[in-house]
PDB file of C-alpha atoms and ligand atoms in Angstrom:
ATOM      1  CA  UNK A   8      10.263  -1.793 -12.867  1.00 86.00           C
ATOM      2  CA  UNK A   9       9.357   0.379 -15.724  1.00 85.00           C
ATOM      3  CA  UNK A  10      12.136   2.947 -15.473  1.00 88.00           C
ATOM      4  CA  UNK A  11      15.972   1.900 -16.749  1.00 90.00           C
ATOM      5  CA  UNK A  12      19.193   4.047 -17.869  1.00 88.00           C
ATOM      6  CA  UNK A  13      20.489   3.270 -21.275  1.00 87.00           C
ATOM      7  CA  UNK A  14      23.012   5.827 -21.608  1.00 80.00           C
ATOM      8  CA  UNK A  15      24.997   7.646 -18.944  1.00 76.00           C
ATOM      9  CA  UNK A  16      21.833  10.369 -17.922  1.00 75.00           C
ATOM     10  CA  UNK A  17      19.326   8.723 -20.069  1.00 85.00           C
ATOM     11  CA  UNK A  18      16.351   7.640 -18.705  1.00 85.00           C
ATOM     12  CA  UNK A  19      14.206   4.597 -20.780  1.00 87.00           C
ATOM     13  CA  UNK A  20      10.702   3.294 -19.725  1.00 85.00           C
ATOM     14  CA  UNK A  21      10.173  -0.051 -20.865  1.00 85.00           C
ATOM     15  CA  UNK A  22       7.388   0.545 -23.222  1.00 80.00           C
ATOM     16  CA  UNK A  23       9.309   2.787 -25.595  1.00 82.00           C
ATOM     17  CA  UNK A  24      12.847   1.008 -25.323  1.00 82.00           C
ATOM     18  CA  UNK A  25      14.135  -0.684 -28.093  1.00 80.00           C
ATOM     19  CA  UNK A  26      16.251  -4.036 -27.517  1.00 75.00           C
ATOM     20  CA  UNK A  27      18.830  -2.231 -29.932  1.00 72.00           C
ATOM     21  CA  UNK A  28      19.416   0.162 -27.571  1.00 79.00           C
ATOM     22  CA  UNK A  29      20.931  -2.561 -24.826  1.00 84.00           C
ATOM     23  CA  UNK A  30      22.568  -2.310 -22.232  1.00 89.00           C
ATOM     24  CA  UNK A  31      20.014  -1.409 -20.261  1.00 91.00           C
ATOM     25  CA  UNK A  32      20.709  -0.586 -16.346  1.00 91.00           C
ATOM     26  CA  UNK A  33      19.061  -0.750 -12.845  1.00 88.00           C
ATOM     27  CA  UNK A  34      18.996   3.262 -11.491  1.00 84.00           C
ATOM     28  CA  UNK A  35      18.994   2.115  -8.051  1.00 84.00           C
ATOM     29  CA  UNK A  36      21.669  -0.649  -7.732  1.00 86.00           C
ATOM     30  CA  UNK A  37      23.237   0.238 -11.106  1.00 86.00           C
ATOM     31  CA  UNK A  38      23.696  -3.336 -12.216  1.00 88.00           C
ATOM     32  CA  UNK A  39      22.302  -4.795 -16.184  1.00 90.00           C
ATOM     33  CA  UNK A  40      18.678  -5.169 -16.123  1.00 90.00           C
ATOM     34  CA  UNK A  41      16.950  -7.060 -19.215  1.00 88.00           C
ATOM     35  CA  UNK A  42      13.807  -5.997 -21.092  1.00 88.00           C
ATOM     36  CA  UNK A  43      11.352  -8.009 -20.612  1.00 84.00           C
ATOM     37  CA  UNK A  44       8.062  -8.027 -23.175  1.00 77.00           C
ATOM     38  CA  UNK A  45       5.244 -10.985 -23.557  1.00 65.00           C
ATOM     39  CA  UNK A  46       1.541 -11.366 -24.117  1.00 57.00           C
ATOM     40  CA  UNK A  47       0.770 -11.805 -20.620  1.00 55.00           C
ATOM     41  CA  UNK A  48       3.210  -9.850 -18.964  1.00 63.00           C
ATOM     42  CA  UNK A  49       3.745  -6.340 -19.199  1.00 73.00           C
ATOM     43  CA  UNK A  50       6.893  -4.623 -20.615  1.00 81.00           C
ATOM     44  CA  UNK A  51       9.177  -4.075 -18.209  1.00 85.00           C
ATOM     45  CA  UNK A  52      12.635  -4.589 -16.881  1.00 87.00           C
ATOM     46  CA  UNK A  53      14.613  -7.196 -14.583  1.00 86.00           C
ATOM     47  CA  UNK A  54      17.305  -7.613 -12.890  1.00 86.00           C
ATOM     48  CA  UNK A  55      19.325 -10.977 -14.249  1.00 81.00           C
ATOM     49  CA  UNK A  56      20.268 -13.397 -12.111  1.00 75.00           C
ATOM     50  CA  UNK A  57      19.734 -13.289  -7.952  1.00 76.00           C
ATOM     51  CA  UNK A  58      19.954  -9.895  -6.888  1.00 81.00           C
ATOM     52  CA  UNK A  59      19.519  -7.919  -3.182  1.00 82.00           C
ATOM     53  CA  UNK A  60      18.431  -4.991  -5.411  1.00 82.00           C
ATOM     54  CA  UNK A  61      14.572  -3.672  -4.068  1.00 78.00           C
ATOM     55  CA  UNK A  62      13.415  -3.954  -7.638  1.00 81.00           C
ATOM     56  CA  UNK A  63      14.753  -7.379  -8.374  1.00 81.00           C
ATOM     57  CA  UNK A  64      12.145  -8.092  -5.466  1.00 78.00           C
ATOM     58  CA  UNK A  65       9.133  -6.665  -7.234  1.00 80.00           C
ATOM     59  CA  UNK A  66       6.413  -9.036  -8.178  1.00 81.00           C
ATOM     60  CA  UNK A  67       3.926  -9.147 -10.805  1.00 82.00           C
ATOM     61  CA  UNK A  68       1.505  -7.760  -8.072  1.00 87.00           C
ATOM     62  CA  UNK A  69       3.322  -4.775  -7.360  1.00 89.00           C
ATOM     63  CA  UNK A  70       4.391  -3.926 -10.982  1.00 87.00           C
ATOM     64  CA  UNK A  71       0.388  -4.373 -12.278  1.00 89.00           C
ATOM     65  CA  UNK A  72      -1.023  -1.949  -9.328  1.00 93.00           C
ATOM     66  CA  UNK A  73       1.806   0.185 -10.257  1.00 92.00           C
ATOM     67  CA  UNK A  74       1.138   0.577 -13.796  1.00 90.00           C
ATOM     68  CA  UNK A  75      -2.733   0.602 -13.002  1.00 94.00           C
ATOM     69  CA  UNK A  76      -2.794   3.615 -10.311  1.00 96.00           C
ATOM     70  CA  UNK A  77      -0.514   5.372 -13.151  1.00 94.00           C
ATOM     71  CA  UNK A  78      -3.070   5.079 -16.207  1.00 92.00           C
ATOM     72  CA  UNK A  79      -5.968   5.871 -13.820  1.00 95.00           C
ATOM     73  CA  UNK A  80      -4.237   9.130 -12.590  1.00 96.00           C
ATOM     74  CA  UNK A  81      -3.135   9.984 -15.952  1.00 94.00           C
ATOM     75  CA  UNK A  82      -7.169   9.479 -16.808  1.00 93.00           C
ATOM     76  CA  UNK A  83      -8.290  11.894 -14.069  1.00 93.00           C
ATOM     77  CA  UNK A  84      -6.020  14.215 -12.966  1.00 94.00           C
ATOM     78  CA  UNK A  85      -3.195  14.212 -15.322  1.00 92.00           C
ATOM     79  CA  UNK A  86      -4.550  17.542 -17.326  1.00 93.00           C
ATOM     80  CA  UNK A  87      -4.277  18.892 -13.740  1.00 94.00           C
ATOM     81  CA  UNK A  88      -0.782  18.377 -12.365  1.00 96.00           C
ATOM     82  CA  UNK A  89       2.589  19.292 -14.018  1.00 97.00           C
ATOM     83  CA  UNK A  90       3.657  15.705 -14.186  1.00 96.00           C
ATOM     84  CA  UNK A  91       2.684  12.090 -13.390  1.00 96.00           C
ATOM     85  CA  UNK A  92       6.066  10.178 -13.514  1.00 93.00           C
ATOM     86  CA  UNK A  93       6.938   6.378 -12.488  1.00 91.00           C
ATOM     87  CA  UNK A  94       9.973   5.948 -10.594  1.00 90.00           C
ATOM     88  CA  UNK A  95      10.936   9.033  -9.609  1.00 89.00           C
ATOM     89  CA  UNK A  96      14.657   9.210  -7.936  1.00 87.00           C
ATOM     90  CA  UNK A  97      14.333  11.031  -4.712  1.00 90.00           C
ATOM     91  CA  UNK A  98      17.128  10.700  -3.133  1.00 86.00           C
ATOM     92  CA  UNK A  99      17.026   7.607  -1.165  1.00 84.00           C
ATOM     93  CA  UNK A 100      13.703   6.978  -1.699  1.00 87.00           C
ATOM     94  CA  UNK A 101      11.847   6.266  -5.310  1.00 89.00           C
ATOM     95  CA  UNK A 102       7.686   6.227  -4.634  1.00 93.00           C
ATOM     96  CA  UNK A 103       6.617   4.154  -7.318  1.00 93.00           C
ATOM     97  CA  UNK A 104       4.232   7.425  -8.526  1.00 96.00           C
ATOM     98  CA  UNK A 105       5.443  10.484  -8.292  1.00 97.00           C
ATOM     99  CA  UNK A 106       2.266  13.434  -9.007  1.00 97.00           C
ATOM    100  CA  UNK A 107       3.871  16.844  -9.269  1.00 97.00           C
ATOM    101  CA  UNK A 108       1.473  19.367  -8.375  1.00 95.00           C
ATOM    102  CA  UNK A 109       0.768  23.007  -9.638  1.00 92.00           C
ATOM    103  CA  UNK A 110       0.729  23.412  -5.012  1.00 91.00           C
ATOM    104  CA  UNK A 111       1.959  20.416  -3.392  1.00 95.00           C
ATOM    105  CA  UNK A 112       3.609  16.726  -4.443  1.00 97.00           C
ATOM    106  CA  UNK A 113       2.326  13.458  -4.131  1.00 97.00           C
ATOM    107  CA  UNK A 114       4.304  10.014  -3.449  1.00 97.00           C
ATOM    108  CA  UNK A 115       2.398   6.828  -4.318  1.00 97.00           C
ATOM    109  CA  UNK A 116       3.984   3.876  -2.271  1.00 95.00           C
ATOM    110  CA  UNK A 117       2.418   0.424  -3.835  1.00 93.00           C
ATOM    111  CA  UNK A 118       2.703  -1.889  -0.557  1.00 87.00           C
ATOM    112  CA  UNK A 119       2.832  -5.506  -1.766  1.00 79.00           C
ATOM    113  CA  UNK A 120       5.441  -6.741   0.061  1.00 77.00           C
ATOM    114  CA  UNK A 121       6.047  -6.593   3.664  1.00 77.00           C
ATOM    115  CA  UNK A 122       8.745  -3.515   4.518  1.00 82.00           C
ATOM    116  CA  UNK A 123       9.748  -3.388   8.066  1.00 85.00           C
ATOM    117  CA  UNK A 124       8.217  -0.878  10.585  1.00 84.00           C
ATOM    118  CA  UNK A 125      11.602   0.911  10.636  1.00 87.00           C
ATOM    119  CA  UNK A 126      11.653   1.409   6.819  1.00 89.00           C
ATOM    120  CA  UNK A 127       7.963   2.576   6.909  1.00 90.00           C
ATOM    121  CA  UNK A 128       8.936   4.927   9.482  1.00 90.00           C
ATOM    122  CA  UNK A 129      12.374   6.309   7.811  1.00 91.00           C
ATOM    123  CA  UNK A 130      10.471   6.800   4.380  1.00 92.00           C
ATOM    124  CA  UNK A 131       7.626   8.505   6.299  1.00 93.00           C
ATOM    125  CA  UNK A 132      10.172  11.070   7.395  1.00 93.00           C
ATOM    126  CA  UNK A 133      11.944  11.810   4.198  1.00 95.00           C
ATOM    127  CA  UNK A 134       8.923  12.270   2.396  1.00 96.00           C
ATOM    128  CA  UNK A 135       7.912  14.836   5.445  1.00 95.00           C
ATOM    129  CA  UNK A 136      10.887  16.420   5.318  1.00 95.00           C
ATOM    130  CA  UNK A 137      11.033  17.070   1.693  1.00 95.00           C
ATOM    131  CA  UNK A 138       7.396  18.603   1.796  1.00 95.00           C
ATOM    132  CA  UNK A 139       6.081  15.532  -0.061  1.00 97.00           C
ATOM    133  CA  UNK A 140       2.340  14.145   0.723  1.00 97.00           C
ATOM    134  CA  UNK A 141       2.582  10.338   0.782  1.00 96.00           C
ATOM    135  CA  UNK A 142       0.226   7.465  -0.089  1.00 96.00           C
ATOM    136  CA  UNK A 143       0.324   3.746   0.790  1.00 96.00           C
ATOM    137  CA  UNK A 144      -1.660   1.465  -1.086  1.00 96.00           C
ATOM    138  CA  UNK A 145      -1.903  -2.115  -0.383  1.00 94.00           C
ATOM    139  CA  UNK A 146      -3.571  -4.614  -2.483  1.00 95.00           C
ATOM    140  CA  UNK A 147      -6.924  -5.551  -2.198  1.00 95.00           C
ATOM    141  CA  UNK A 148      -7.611  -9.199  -2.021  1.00 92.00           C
ATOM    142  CA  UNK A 149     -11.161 -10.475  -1.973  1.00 91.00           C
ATOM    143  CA  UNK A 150      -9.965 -13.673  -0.395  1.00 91.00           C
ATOM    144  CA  UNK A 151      -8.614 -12.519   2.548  1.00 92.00           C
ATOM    145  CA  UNK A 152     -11.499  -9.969   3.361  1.00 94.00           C
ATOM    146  CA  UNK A 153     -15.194 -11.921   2.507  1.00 93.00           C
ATOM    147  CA  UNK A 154     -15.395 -15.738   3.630  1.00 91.00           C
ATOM    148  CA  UNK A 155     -18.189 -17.798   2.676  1.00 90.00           C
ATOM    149  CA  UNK A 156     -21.024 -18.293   5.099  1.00 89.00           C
ATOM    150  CA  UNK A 157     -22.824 -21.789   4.759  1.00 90.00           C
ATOM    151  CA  UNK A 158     -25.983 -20.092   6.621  1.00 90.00           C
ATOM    152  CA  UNK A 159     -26.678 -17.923   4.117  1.00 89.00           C
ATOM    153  CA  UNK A 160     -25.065 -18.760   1.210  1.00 89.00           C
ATOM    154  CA  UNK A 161     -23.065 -15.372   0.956  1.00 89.00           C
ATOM    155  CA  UNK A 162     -19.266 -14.127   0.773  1.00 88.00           C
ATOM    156  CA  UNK A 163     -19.080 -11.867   4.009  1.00 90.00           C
ATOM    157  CA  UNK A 164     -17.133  -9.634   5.445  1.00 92.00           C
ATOM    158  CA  UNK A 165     -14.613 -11.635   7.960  1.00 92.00           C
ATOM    159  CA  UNK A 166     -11.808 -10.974  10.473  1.00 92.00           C
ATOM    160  CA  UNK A 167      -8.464 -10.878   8.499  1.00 94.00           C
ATOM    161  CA  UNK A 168      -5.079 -11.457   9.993  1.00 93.00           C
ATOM    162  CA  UNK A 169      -3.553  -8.052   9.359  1.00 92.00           C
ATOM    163  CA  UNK A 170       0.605  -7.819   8.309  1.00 90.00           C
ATOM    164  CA  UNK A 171       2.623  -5.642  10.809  1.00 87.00           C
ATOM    165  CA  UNK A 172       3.363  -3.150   7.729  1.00 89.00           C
ATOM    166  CA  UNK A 173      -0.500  -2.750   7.305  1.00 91.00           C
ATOM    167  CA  UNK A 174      -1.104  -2.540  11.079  1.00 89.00           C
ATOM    168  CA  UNK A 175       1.645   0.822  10.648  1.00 90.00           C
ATOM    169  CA  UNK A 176      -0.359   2.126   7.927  1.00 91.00           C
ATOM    170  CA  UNK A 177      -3.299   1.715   9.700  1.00 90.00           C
ATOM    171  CA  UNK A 178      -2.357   3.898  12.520  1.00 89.00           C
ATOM    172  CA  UNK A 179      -1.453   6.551  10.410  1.00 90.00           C
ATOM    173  CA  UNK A 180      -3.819   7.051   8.642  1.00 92.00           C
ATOM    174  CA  UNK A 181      -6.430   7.242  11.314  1.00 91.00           C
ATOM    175  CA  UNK A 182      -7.648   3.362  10.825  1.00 94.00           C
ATOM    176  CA  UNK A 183      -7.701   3.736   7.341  1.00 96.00           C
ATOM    177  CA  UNK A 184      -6.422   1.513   4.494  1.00 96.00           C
ATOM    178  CA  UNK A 185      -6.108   2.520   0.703  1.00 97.00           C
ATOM    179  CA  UNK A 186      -6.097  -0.243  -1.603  1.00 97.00           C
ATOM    180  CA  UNK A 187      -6.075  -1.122  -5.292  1.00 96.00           C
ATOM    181  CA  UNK A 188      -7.695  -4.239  -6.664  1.00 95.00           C
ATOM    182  CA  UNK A 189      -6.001  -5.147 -10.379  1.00 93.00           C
ATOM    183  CA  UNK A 190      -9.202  -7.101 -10.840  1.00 93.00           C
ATOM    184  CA  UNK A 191     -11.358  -4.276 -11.380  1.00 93.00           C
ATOM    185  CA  UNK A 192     -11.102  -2.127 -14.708  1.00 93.00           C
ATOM    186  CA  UNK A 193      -8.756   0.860 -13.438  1.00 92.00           C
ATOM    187  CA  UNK A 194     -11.439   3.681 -13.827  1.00 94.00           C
ATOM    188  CA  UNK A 195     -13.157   2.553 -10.556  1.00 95.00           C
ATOM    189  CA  UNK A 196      -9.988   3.669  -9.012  1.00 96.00           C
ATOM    190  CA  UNK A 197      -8.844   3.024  -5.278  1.00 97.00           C
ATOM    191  CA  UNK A 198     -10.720   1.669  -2.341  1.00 97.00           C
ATOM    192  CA  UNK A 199     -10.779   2.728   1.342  1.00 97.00           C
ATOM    193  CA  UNK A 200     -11.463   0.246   4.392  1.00 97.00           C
ATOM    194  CA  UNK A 201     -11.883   1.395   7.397  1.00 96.00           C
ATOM    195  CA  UNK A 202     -10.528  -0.945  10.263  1.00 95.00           C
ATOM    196  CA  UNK A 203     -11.633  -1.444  13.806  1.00 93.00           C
ATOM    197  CA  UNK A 204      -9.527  -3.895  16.901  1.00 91.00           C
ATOM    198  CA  UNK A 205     -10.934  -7.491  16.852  1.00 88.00           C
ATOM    199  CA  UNK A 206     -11.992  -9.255  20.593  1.00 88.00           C
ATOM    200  CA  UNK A 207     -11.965 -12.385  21.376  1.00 83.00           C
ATOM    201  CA  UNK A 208     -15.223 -13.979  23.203  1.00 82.00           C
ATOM    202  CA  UNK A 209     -15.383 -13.595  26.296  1.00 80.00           C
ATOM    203  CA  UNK A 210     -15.741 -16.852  28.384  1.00 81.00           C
ATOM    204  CA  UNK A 211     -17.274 -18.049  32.072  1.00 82.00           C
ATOM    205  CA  UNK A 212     -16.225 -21.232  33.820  1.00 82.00           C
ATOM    206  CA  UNK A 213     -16.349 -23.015  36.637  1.00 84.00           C
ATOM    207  CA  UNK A 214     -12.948 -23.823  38.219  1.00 82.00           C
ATOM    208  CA  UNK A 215     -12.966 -26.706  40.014  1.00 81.00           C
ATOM    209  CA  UNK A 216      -9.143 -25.180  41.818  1.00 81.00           C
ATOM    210  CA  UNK A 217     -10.662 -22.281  42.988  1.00 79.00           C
ATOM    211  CA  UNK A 218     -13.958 -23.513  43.927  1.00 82.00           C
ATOM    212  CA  UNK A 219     -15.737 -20.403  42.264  1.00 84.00           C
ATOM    213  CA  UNK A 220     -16.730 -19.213  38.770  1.00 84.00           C
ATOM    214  CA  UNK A 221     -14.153 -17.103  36.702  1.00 83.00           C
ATOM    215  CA  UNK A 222     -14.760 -15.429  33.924  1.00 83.00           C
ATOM    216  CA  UNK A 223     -12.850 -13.701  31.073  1.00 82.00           C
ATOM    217  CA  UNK A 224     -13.405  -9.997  29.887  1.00 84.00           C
ATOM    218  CA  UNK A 225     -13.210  -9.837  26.179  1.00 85.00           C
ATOM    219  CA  UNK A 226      -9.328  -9.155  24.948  1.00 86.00           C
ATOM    220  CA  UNK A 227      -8.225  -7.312  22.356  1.00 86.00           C
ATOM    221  CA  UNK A 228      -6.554  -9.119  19.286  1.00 85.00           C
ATOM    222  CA  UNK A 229      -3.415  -8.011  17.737  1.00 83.00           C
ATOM    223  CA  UNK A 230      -3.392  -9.549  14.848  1.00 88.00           C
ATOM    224  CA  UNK A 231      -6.843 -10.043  13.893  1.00 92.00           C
ATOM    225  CA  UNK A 232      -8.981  -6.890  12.485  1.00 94.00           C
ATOM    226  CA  UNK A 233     -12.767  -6.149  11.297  1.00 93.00           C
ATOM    227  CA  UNK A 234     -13.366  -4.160   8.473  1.00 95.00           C
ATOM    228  CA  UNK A 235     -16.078  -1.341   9.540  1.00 93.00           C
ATOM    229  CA  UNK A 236     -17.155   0.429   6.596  1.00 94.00           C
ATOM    230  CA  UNK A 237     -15.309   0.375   2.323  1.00 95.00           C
ATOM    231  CA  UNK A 238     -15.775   3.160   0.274  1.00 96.00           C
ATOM    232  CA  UNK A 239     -14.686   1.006  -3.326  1.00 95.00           C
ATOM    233  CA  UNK A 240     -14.699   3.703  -5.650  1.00 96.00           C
ATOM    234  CA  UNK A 241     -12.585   6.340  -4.810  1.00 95.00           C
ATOM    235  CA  UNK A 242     -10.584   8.995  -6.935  1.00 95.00           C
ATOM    236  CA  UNK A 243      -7.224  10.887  -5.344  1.00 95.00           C
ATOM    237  CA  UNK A 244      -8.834  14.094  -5.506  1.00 93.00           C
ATOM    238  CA  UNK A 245     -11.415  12.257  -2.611  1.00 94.00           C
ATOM    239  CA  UNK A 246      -8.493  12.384  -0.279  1.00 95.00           C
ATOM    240  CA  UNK A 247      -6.860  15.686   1.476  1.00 95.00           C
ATOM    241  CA  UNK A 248      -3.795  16.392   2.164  1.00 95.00           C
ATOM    242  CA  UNK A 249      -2.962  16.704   5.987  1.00 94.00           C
ATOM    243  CA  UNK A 250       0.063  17.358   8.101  1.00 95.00           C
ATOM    244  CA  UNK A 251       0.212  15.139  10.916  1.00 92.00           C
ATOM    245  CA  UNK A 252       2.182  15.753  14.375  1.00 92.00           C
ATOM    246  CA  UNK A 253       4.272  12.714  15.669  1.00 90.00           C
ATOM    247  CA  UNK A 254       2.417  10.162  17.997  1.00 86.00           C
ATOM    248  CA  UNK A 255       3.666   7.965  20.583  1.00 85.00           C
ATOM    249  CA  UNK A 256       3.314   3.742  20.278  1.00 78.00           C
ATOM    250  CA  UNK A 257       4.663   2.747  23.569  1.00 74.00           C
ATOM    251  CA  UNK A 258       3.074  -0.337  23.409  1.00 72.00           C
ATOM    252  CA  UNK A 259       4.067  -1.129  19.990  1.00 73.00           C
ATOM    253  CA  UNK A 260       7.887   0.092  20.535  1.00 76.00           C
ATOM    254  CA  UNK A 261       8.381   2.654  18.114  1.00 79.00           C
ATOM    255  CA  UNK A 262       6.859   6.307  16.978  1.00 85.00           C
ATOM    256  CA  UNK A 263       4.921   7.420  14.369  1.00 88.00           C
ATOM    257  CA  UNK A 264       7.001  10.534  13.066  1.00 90.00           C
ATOM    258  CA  UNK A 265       5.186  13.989  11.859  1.00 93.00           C
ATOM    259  CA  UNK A 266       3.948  13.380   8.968  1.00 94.00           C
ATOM    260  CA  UNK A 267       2.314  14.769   5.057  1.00 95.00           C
ATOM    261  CA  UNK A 268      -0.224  11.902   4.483  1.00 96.00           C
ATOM    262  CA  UNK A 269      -3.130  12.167   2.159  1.00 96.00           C
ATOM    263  CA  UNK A 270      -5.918  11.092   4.207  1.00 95.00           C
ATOM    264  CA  UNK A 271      -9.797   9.711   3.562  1.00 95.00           C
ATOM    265  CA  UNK A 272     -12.457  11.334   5.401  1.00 92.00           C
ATOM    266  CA  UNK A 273     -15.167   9.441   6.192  1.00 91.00           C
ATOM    267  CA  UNK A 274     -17.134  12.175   7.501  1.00 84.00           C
ATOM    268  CA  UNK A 275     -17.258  13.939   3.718  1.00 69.00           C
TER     269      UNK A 275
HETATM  270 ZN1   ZN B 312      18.567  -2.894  -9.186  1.00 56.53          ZN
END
């Protein structure tokens, strides 16, 4: 994380601390978090030894698309808005980008570990009922999208086994995934994929039991998805706000709440 308390009330980012000014401490779980600043890796802080805290958790992943997404919204929109802050305590959620708006507020959620459907469900509520837009982002990975095709000697575009998290986002956001690849420089900004159900083939046989040919209809695969259509350079001022009503996943056991999402459309 980038955010620490030094002082009772006083709020440090890593860049700008000073080791002097130690102790440092965690503003969610409150316990002594060390600055941490190298060639390779980027200031920040951690937690010391094995903790349950959610930002002892974060990996180097999630803390380079975080600080990423910040510089390129600072870059593009951050004359704009009234602030662009990292962190930001709300209550019992902290989006890792918090865009205060001269009309509405934006939560940036950097998805790089797997949170359960529940949690994705009880954030996607607070942020709705404190008026806040929300934005997942998950991390682009070329690896698991493109395979290599002997035939023609090309990276394609493959079926990818999709994480129940991303298979959440995907339904709210109208088979739609946001991503950030920390490969790229930051001004090409974030990507959008749009995601269609996977079938399996459907087969014909002879069975020898039955004395008669049986065949199988083409089945839907749960966790297996196609990637339809990317948009890879995308600012947040290509996305709209929306308000969402609440949809029923009987299948899938749970809800999607009413929800503020800031939503791609392909259409534009
Ligand atoms: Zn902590």
């Amino acid at each position: 994380m980038f955010t620490a308390r030094s002082k009772p009330g006083i709020t440090v980012t890593a860049r700008d601390a000073e080791k002097a000014n130690k102790p440092f401490y965690c503003p969610n779980c409150e316990s002594e978090v060390t600055l941490r600043r190298g060639y390779v890796r980027l200031e920040h802080f951690a937690h010391m030894a094995a903790s349950s805290c959610e930002y002892a958790k974060e990996t180097e992943l999630h803390i380079q698309m975080k600080l990423q997404i910040f510089k390129n919204l600072s870059d593009t929109i951050g004359s704009q808005v009234k602030s662009i802050q990292l962190e930001k305590p709300l209550g019992i959620i902290r989006p890792d980008i918090y865009i205060e708006g001269k009309k509405k507020n934006i939560g940036i959620e950097v998805q790089a570990s797997a949170l359960t459907p529940e949690q994705i469900i009880s954030r996607t509520k607070f942020y709705f009922s404190k008026g806040i837009y929300v934005l997942w982002v998950v991390p682009y990975d070329e690896k698991r999208f493109y395979k290599y095709n002997n035939i023609t000697n090309r990276m394609v575009l493959s079926p990818f086994r999709v994480k129940e998290y991303e298979r959440i986002i995907c339904q709210m956001y109208f088979k739609t995934m946001i991503l950030w690849d920390i490969e790229r420089d930051p001004e090409n900004g974030f990507m959008a994929f749009k995601i269609s159900d996977c079938y399996t083939e459907g087969t014909e046989f002879y069975d020898r039991d039955y004395g008669e040919l049986r065949s199988f209809a083409p089945r839907k695969q749960k966790t297996m998805k196609l990637v339809d259509s990317i948009q890879p350079y995308l600012e947040l001022g290509d996305l709209q706000p929306k308000i969402i009503n609440s949809f029923s996943m009987s299948m899938a056991g749970y809800d999607l709440p009413k929800r503020n999402l800031m939503i791609y459309n392909w259409l534009k």
